[in-house]
JSON list of C-alpha atoms in Angstrom, two decimals:
[
{"chain": "B", "resi": 827, "resn": "UNK", "atom": "CA", "xyz": [-0.20, -0.31, -0.07]},
{"chain": "B", "resi": 828, "resn": "UNK", "atom": "CA", "xyz": [1.38, 3.29, -0.86]},
{"chain": "B", "resi": 829, "resn": "UNK", "atom": "CA", "xyz": [0.88, 6.55, 1.48]},
{"chain": "B", "resi": 830, "resn": "UNK", "atom": "CA", "xyz": [2.06, 9.88, 1.30]},
{"chain": "B", "resi": 831, "resn": "UNK", "atom": "CA", "xyz": [2.59, 12.09, 4.27]},
{"chain": "B", "resi": 832, "resn": "UNK", "atom": "CA", "xyz": [2.55, 16.13, 4.26]},
{"chain": "B", "resi": 833, "resn": "UNK", "atom": "CA", "xyz": [4.41, 17.55, 7.05]},
{"chain": "B", "resi": 834, "resn": "UNK", "atom": "CA", "xyz": [3.90, 21.38, 7.23]},
{"chain": "B", "resi": 835, "resn": "UNK", "atom": "CA", "xyz": [4.87, 24.11, 9.77]},
{"chain": "B", "resi": 836, "resn": "UNK", "atom": "CA", "xyz": [1.77, 25.55, 11.62]},
{"chain": "B", "resi": 837, "resn": "UNK", "atom": "CA", "xyz": [0.70, 28.85, 11.38]},
{"chain": "B", "resi": 838, "resn": "UNK", "atom": "CA", "xyz": [2.81, 31.30, 13.37]},
{"chain": "B", "resi": 839, "resn": "UNK", "atom": "CA", "xyz": [5.98, 29.32, 13.33]},
{"chain": "B", "resi": 840, "resn": "UNK", "atom": "CA", "xyz": [8.82, 31.29, 11.90]},
{"chain": "B", "resi": 841, "resn": "UNK", "atom": "CA", "xyz": [10.24, 29.16, 8.76]},
{"chain": "B", "resi": 842, "resn": "UNK", "atom": "CA", "xyz": [13.51, 30.67, 7.97]},
{"chain": "B", "resi": 843, "resn": "UNK", "atom": "CA", "xyz": [14.33, 28.25, 5.18]},
{"chain": "B", "resi": 844, "resn": "UNK", "atom": "CA", "xyz": [10.82, 29.46, 3.46]},
{"chain": "B", "resi": 845, "resn": "UNK", "atom": "CA", "xyz": [12.28, 33.04, 3.88]},
{"chain": "B", "resi": 846, "resn": "UNK", "atom": "CA", "xyz": [15.36, 32.42, 2.33]},
{"chain": "B", "resi": 847, "resn": "UNK", "atom": "CA", "xyz": [13.69, 30.91, -0.66]},
{"chain": "B", "resi": 848, "resn": "UNK", "atom": "CA", "xyz": [11.30, 33.56, -0.69]},
{"chain": "B", "resi": 849, "resn": "UNK", "atom": "CA", "xyz": [14.52, 36.00, -0.78]},
{"chain": "B", "resi": 850, "resn": "UNK", "atom": "CA", "xyz": [16.30, 34.03, -3.49]},
{"chain": "B", "resi": 851, "resn": "UNK", "atom": "CA", "xyz": [13.39, 33.96, -5.77]},
{"chain": "B", "resi": 852, "resn": "UNK", "atom": "CA", "xyz": [13.28, 37.88, -5.59]},
{"chain": "B", "resi": 853, "resn": "UNK", "atom": "CA", "xyz": [16.76, 38.08, -6.35]},
{"chain": "B", "resi": 854, "resn": "UNK", "atom": "CA", "xyz": [16.30, 35.71, -9.50]},
{"chain": "B", "resi": 855, "resn": "UNK", "atom": "CA", "xyz": [13.65, 38.47, -10.75]},
{"chain": "B", "resi": 856, "resn": "UNK", "atom": "CA", "xyz": [10.30, 36.63, -9.64]},
{"chain": "B", "resi": 857, "resn": "UNK", "atom": "CA", "xyz": [8.45, 39.37, -8.25]},
{"chain": "B", "resi": 858, "resn": "UNK", "atom": "CA", "xyz": [5.07, 38.85, -6.45]},
{"chain": "B", "resi": 859, "resn": "UNK", "atom": "CA", "xyz": [6.20, 36.33, -4.25]},
{"chain": "B", "resi": 860, "resn": "UNK", "atom": "CA", "xyz": [4.41, 36.96, -0.96]},
{"chain": "B", "resi": 861, "resn": "UNK", "atom": "CA", "xyz": [5.10, 34.10, 1.13]},
{"chain": "B", "resi": 862, "resn": "UNK", "atom": "CA", "xyz": [6.86, 30.65, 1.11]},
{"chain": "B", "resi": 863, "resn": "UNK", "atom": "CA", "xyz": [6.48, 28.01, 3.67]},
{"chain": "B", "resi": 864, "resn": "UNK", "atom": "CA", "xyz": [8.49, 24.86, 3.29]},
{"chain": "B", "resi": 865, "resn": "UNK", "atom": "CA", "xyz": [7.41, 21.49, 4.39]},
{"chain": "B", "resi": 866, "resn": "UNK", "atom": "CA", "xyz": [8.10, 17.79, 3.96]},
{"chain": "B", "resi": 867, "resn": "UNK", "atom": "CA", "xyz": [6.82, 15.09, 2.04]},
{"chain": "B", "resi": 868, "resn": "UNK", "atom": "CA", "xyz": [7.39, 11.09, 2.88]},
{"chain": "B", "resi": 869, "resn": "UNK", "atom": "CA", "xyz": [6.17, 8.75, 0.25]},
{"chain": "B", "resi": 870, "resn": "UNK", "atom": "CA", "xyz": [5.93, 5.35, 2.23]},
{"chain": "B", "resi": 871, "resn": "UNK", "atom": "CA", "xyz": [5.44, 1.80, 1.00]},
{"chain": "B", "resi": 872, "resn": "UNK", "atom": "CA", "xyz": [3.55, -0.07, 3.47]},
{"chain": "B", "resi": 873, "resn": "UNK", "atom": "CA", "xyz": [3.07, -4.10, 3.62]},
{"chain": "B", "resi": 874, "resn": "UNK", "atom": "CA", "xyz": [-0.53, -3.75, 5.12]},
{"chain": "B", "resi": 875, "resn": "UNK", "atom": "CA", "xyz": [-3.56, -4.29, 3.34]},
{"chain": "B", "resi": 876, "resn": "UNK", "atom": "CA", "xyz": [-6.01, -2.82, 5.25]},
{"chain": "B", "resi": 877, "resn": "UNK", "atom": "CA", "xyz": [-6.58, 0.83, 4.54]},
{"chain": "B", "resi": 878, "resn": "UNK", "atom": "CA", "xyz": [-7.86, 1.88, 8.07]},
{"chain": "B", "resi": 879, "resn": "UNK", "atom": "CA", "xyz": [-5.48, 0.21, 9.72]},
{"chain": "B", "resi": 880, "resn": "UNK", "atom": "CA", "xyz": [-2.52, 1.62, 7.75]},
{"chain": "B", "resi": 881, "resn": "UNK", "atom": "CA", "xyz": [-4.01, 5.27, 8.26]},
{"chain": "B", "resi": 882, "resn": "UNK", "atom": "CA", "xyz": [-3.69, 4.61, 11.84]},
{"chain": "B", "resi": 883, "resn": "UNK", "atom": "CA", "xyz": [-0.20, 3.18, 11.88]},
{"chain": "B", "resi": 884, "resn": "UNK", "atom": "CA", "xyz": [0.69, 6.13, 9.21]},
{"chain": "B", "resi": 885, "resn": "UNK", "atom": "CA", "xyz": [-0.46, 8.55, 12.09]},
{"chain": "B", "resi": 886, "resn": "UNK", "atom": "CA", "xyz": [1.27, 6.94, 14.83]},
{"chain": "B", "resi": 887, "resn": "UNK", "atom": "CA", "xyz": [4.75, 7.34, 12.83]},
{"chain": "B", "resi": 888, "resn": "UNK", "atom": "CA", "xyz": [4.07, 10.95, 12.38]},
{"chain": "B", "resi": 889, "resn": "UNK", "atom": "CA", "xyz": [3.21, 11.36, 16.33]},
{"chain": "B", "resi": 890, "resn": "UNK", "atom": "CA", "xyz": [6.50, 9.54, 17.18]},
{"chain": "B", "resi": 891, "resn": "UNK", "atom": "CA", "xyz": [8.91, 10.35, 14.61]},
{"chain": "B", "resi": 892, "resn": "UNK", "atom": "CA", "xyz": [8.04, 12.14, 11.44]},
{"chain": "B", "resi": 893, "resn": "UNK", "atom": "CA", "xyz": [6.60, 15.31, 12.80]},
{"chain": "B", "resi": 894, "resn": "UNK", "atom": "CA", "xyz": [7.46, 17.40, 15.63]},
{"chain": "B", "resi": 895, "resn": "UNK", "atom": "CA", "xyz": [3.78, 17.75, 16.63]},
{"chain": "B", "resi": 896, "resn": "UNK", "atom": "CA", "xyz": [4.76, 21.18, 18.94]},
{"chain": "B", "resi": 897, "resn": "UNK", "atom": "CA", "xyz": [5.27, 23.08, 15.57]},
{"chain": "B", "resi": 898, "resn": "UNK", "atom": "CA", "xyz": [4.32, 20.84, 12.76]},
{"chain": "B", "resi": 899, "resn": "UNK", "atom": "CA", "xyz": [0.89, 19.61, 11.33]},
{"chain": "B", "resi": 900, "resn": "UNK", "atom": "CA", "xyz": [1.02, 16.57, 9.27]},
{"chain": "B", "resi": 901, "resn": "UNK", "atom": "CA", "xyz": [-1.53, 14.93, 7.20]},
{"chain": "B", "resi": 902, "resn": "UNK", "atom": "CA", "xyz": [-1.84, 11.45, 5.89]},
{"chain": "B", "resi": 903, "resn": "UNK", "atom": "CA", "xyz": [-3.08, 10.05, 2.71]},
{"chain": "B", "resi": 904, "resn": "UNK", "atom": "CA", "xyz": [-3.46, 6.54, 1.56]},
{"chain": "B", "resi": 905, "resn": "UNK", "atom": "CA", "xyz": [-2.54, 6.55, -2.37]},
{"chain": "B", "resi": 906, "resn": "UNK", "atom": "CA", "xyz": [-3.06, 3.13, -3.24]},
{"chain": "B", "resi": 907, "resn": "UNK", "atom": "CA", "xyz": [-3.96, -0.52, -1.78]},
{"chain": "A", "resi": 959, "resn": "UNK", "atom": "CA", "xyz": [-3.12, 33.13, -5.32]},
{"chain": "A", "resi": 960, "resn": "UNK", "atom": "CA", "xyz": [-1.86, 30.09, -3.39]},
{"chain": "A", "resi": 961, "resn": "UNK", "atom": "CA", "xyz": [0.22, 27.23, -4.86]},
{"chain": "A", "resi": 962, "resn": "UNK", "atom": "CA", "xyz": [1.82, 24.23, -4.01]},
{"chain": "A", "resi": 963, "resn": "UNK", "atom": "CA", "xyz": [4.84, 22.46, -5.25]},
{"chain": "A", "resi": 964, "resn": "UNK", "atom": "CA", "xyz": [5.75, 19.31, -4.26]},
{"chain": "A", "resi": 965, "resn": "UNK", "atom": "CA", "xyz": [9.56, 18.13, -5.24]},
{"chain": "A", "resi": 966, "resn": "UNK", "atom": "CA", "xyz": [10.62, 14.35, -5.05]},
{"chain": "A", "resi": 967, "resn": "UNK", "atom": "CA", "xyz": [13.37, 12.41, -6.08]},
{"chain": "A", "resi": 968, "resn": "UNK", "atom": "CA", "xyz": [13.53, 10.71, -9.56]},
{"chain": "A", "resi": 969, "resn": "UNK", "atom": "CA", "xyz": [13.01, 6.87, -9.51]},
{"chain": "A", "resi": 970, "resn": "UNK", "atom": "CA", "xyz": [16.50, 4.98, -8.90]},
{"chain": "A", "resi": 971, "resn": "UNK", "atom": "CA", "xyz": [18.01, 7.86, -7.64]},
{"chain": "A", "resi": 972, "resn": "UNK", "atom": "CA", "xyz": [19.35, 7.13, -4.19]},
{"chain": "A", "resi": 973, "resn": "UNK", "atom": "CA", "xyz": [17.44, 8.60, -1.18]},
{"chain": "A", "resi": 974, "resn": "UNK", "atom": "CA", "xyz": [19.82, 8.34, 2.07]},
{"chain": "A", "resi": 975, "resn": "UNK", "atom": "CA", "xyz": [17.37, 10.23, 3.92]},
{"chain": "A", "resi": 976, "resn": "UNK", "atom": "CA", "xyz": [14.44, 8.12, 3.33]},
{"chain": "A", "resi": 977, "resn": "UNK", "atom": "CA", "xyz": [16.70, 5.28, 4.01]},
{"chain": "A", "resi": 978, "resn": "UNK", "atom": "CA", "xyz": [17.45, 6.46, 7.59]},
{"chain": "A", "resi": 979, "resn": "UNK", "atom": "CA", "xyz": [13.49, 7.22, 8.37]},
{"chain": "A", "resi": 980, "resn": "UNK", "atom": "CA", "xyz": [12.98, 3.63, 7.21]},
{"chain": "A", "resi": 981, "resn": "UNK", "atom": "CA", "xyz": [15.40, 2.31, 9.55]},
{"chain": "A", "resi": 982, "resn": "UNK", "atom": "CA", "xyz": [14.34, 4.44, 12.53]},
{"chain": "A", "resi": 983, "resn": "UNK", "atom": "CA", "xyz": [10.79, 3.36, 11.76]},
{"chain": "A", "resi": 984, "resn": "UNK", "atom": "CA", "xyz": [11.81, -0.30, 12.07]},
{"chain": "A", "resi": 985, "resn": "UNK", "atom": "CA", "xyz": [13.75, 0.43, 15.32]},
{"chain": "A", "resi": 986, "resn": "UNK", "atom": "CA", "xyz": [10.62, 2.14, 16.87]},
{"chain": "A", "resi": 987, "resn": "UNK", "atom": "CA", "xyz": [8.52, -1.14, 16.09]},
{"chain": "A", "resi": 988, "resn": "UNK", "atom": "CA", "xyz": [6.83, -0.19, 12.75]},
{"chain": "A", "resi": 989, "resn": "UNK", "atom": "CA", "xyz": [7.17, -3.31, 10.96]},
{"chain": "A", "resi": 990, "resn": "UNK", "atom": "CA", "xyz": [6.02, -3.76, 7.18]},
{"chain": "A", "resi": 991, "resn": "UNK", "atom": "CA", "xyz": [7.44, -0.40, 5.98]},
{"chain": "A", "resi": 992, "resn": "UNK", "atom": "CA", "xyz": [8.83, -1.30, 2.55]},
{"chain": "A", "resi": 993, "resn": "UNK", "atom": "CA", "xyz": [10.19, 1.91, 1.53]},
{"chain": "A", "resi": 994, "resn": "UNK", "atom": "CA", "xyz": [10.37, 5.46, 2.46]},
{"chain": "A", "resi": 995, "resn": "UNK", "atom": "CA", "xyz": [11.20, 8.36, -0.03]},
{"chain": "A", "resi": 996, "resn": "UNK", "atom": "CA", "xyz": [11.63, 11.95, 1.03]},
{"chain": "A", "resi": 997, "resn": "UNK", "atom": "CA", "xyz": [10.83, 15.11, -0.64]},
{"chain": "A", "resi": 998, "resn": "UNK", "atom": "CA", "xyz": [10.12, 18.74, -0.33]},
{"chain": "A", "resi": 999, "resn": "UNK", "atom": "CA", "xyz": [6.84, 20.70, 0.05]},
{"chain": "A", "resi": 1000, "resn": "UNK", "atom": "CA", "xyz": [6.63, 24.20, -0.83]},
{"chain": "A", "resi": 1001, "resn": "UNK", "atom": "CA", "xyz": [3.46, 26.70, -0.18]},
{"chain": "A", "resi": 1002, "resn": "UNK", "atom": "CA", "xyz": [3.91, 29.79, -2.41]},
{"chain": "A", "resi": 1003, "resn": "UNK", "atom": "CA", "xyz": [1.74, 32.65, -1.87]},
{"chain": "A", "resi": 1004, "resn": "UNK", "atom": "CA", "xyz": [1.73, 34.77, -5.20]},
{"chain": "A", "resi": 1005, "resn": "UNK", "atom": "CA", "xyz": [0.51, 38.26, -6.00]},
{"chain": "A", "resi": 1006, "resn": "UNK", "atom": "CA", "xyz": [-0.58, 36.86, -9.65]},
{"chain": "A", "resi": 1007, "resn": "UNK", "atom": "CA", "xyz": [-4.21, 36.70, -10.41]},
{"chain": "A", "resi": 1008, "resn": "UNK", "atom": "CA", "xyz": [-4.07, 34.55, -13.74]},
{"chain": "A", "resi": 1009, "resn": "UNK", "atom": "CA", "xyz": [-4.04, 31.05, -13.00]},
{"chain": "A", "resi": 1010, "resn": "UNK", "atom": "CA", "xyz": [-2.28, 29.82, -16.37]},
{"chain": "A", "resi": 1011, "resn": "UNK", "atom": "CA", "xyz": [0.41, 32.67, -15.88]},
{"chain": "A", "resi": 1012, "resn": "UNK", "atom": "CA", "xyz": [0.99, 31.48, -12.28]},
{"chain": "A", "resi": 1013, "resn": "UNK", "atom": "CA", "xyz": [1.57, 28.06, -13.28]},
{"chain": "A", "resi": 1014, "resn": "UNK", "atom": "CA", "xyz": [4.13, 29.01, -15.80]},
{"chain": "A", "resi": 1015, "resn": "UNK", "atom": "CA", "xyz": [5.73, 31.31, -13.18]},
{"chain": "A", "resi": 1016, "resn": "UNK", "atom": "CA", "xyz": [6.05, 28.64, -10.70]},
{"chain": "A", "resi": 1017, "resn": "UNK", "atom": "CA", "xyz": [7.28, 25.99, -13.33]},
{"chain": "A", "resi": 1018, "resn": "UNK", "atom": "CA", "xyz": [9.98, 28.48, -13.84]},
{"chain": "A", "resi": 1019, "resn": "UNK", "atom": "CA", "xyz": [10.74, 28.75, -10.07]},
{"chain": "A", "resi": 1020, "resn": "UNK", "atom": "CA", "xyz": [11.27, 25.24, -10.09]},
{"chain": "A", "resi": 1021, "resn": "UNK", "atom": "CA", "xyz": [13.53, 24.88, -13.09]},
{"chain": "A", "resi": 1022, "resn": "UNK", "atom": "CA", "xyz": [15.74, 27.79, -12.11]},
{"chain": "A", "resi": 1023, "resn": "UNK", "atom": "CA", "xyz": [15.96, 27.09, -8.28]},
{"chain": "A", "resi": 1024, "resn": "UNK", "atom": "CA", "xyz": [13.54, 25.08, -6.30]},
{"chain": "A", "resi": 1025, "resn": "UNK", "atom": "CA", "xyz": [14.02, 21.36, -7.70]},
{"chain": "A", "resi": 1026, "resn": "UNK", "atom": "CA", "xyz": [17.38, 19.96, -9.16]},
{"chain": "A", "resi": 1027, "resn": "UNK", "atom": "CA", "xyz": [15.94, 18.53, -12.32]},
{"chain": "A", "resi": 1028, "resn": "UNK", "atom": "CA", "xyz": [18.71, 16.38, -12.88]},
{"chain": "A", "resi": 1029, "resn": "UNK", "atom": "CA", "xyz": [17.78, 14.27, -9.82]},
{"chain": "A", "resi": 1030, "resn": "UNK", "atom": "CA", "xyz": [14.24, 15.60, -9.20]},
{"chain": "A", "resi": 1031, "resn": "UNK", "atom": "CA", "xyz": [10.80, 15.82, -10.41]},
{"chain": "A", "resi": 1032, "resn": "UNK", "atom": "CA", "xyz": [8.46, 18.50, -9.38]},
{"chain": "A", "resi": 1033, "resn": "UNK", "atom": "CA", "xyz": [4.43, 19.14, -9.56]},
{"chain": "A", "resi": 1034, "resn": "UNK", "atom": "CA", "xyz": [2.98, 22.62, -9.35]},
{"chain": "A", "resi": 1035, "resn": "UNK", "atom": "CA", "xyz": [-0.74, 22.95, -7.94]},
{"chain": "A", "resi": 1036, "resn": "UNK", "atom": "CA", "xyz": [-2.66, 26.14, -8.01]},
{"chain": "A", "resi": 1037, "resn": "UNK", "atom": "CA", "xyz": [-4.94, 25.60, -4.88]},
{"chain": "A", "resi": 1038, "resn": "UNK", "atom": "CA", "xyz": [-6.96, 28.88, -4.80]},
{"chain": "A", "resi": 1039, "resn": "UNK", "atom": "CA", "xyz": [-7.34, 32.22, -6.62]}
]
């Protein structure tokens, strides 16, 4: 089963990496960029075949390792069986 | 206009970061993780109001700065006007 996890910074959390990208885009001549926030993307291949069980396991992975839930939000998406 | 850019490693490109996450998940007791690939997520806020122009500009940003097109693929998604 294939799944994708999106980890993004919560609103209000400072994102220096995003700010650096925004600045770099400006120096390259891309005007009109009002904000950039950078996050993480994880494509996970699971042996599990039950969708609900897989979603629960992926959420547990995020809570324990993949996301810092103090400053980050995550979203789990199961793509295919 | 809000847009999201997904940058992922091309198939066949070694992903040590993903391999480290896979190993760490294994040591935490998550069995059945067959593969992990890590990518980047960029949430961009643009002043542009024309969707087609925004998509073209975002693709140019990826080609010039946000993605290394030798080893990475990218996908642009305009979320809202």
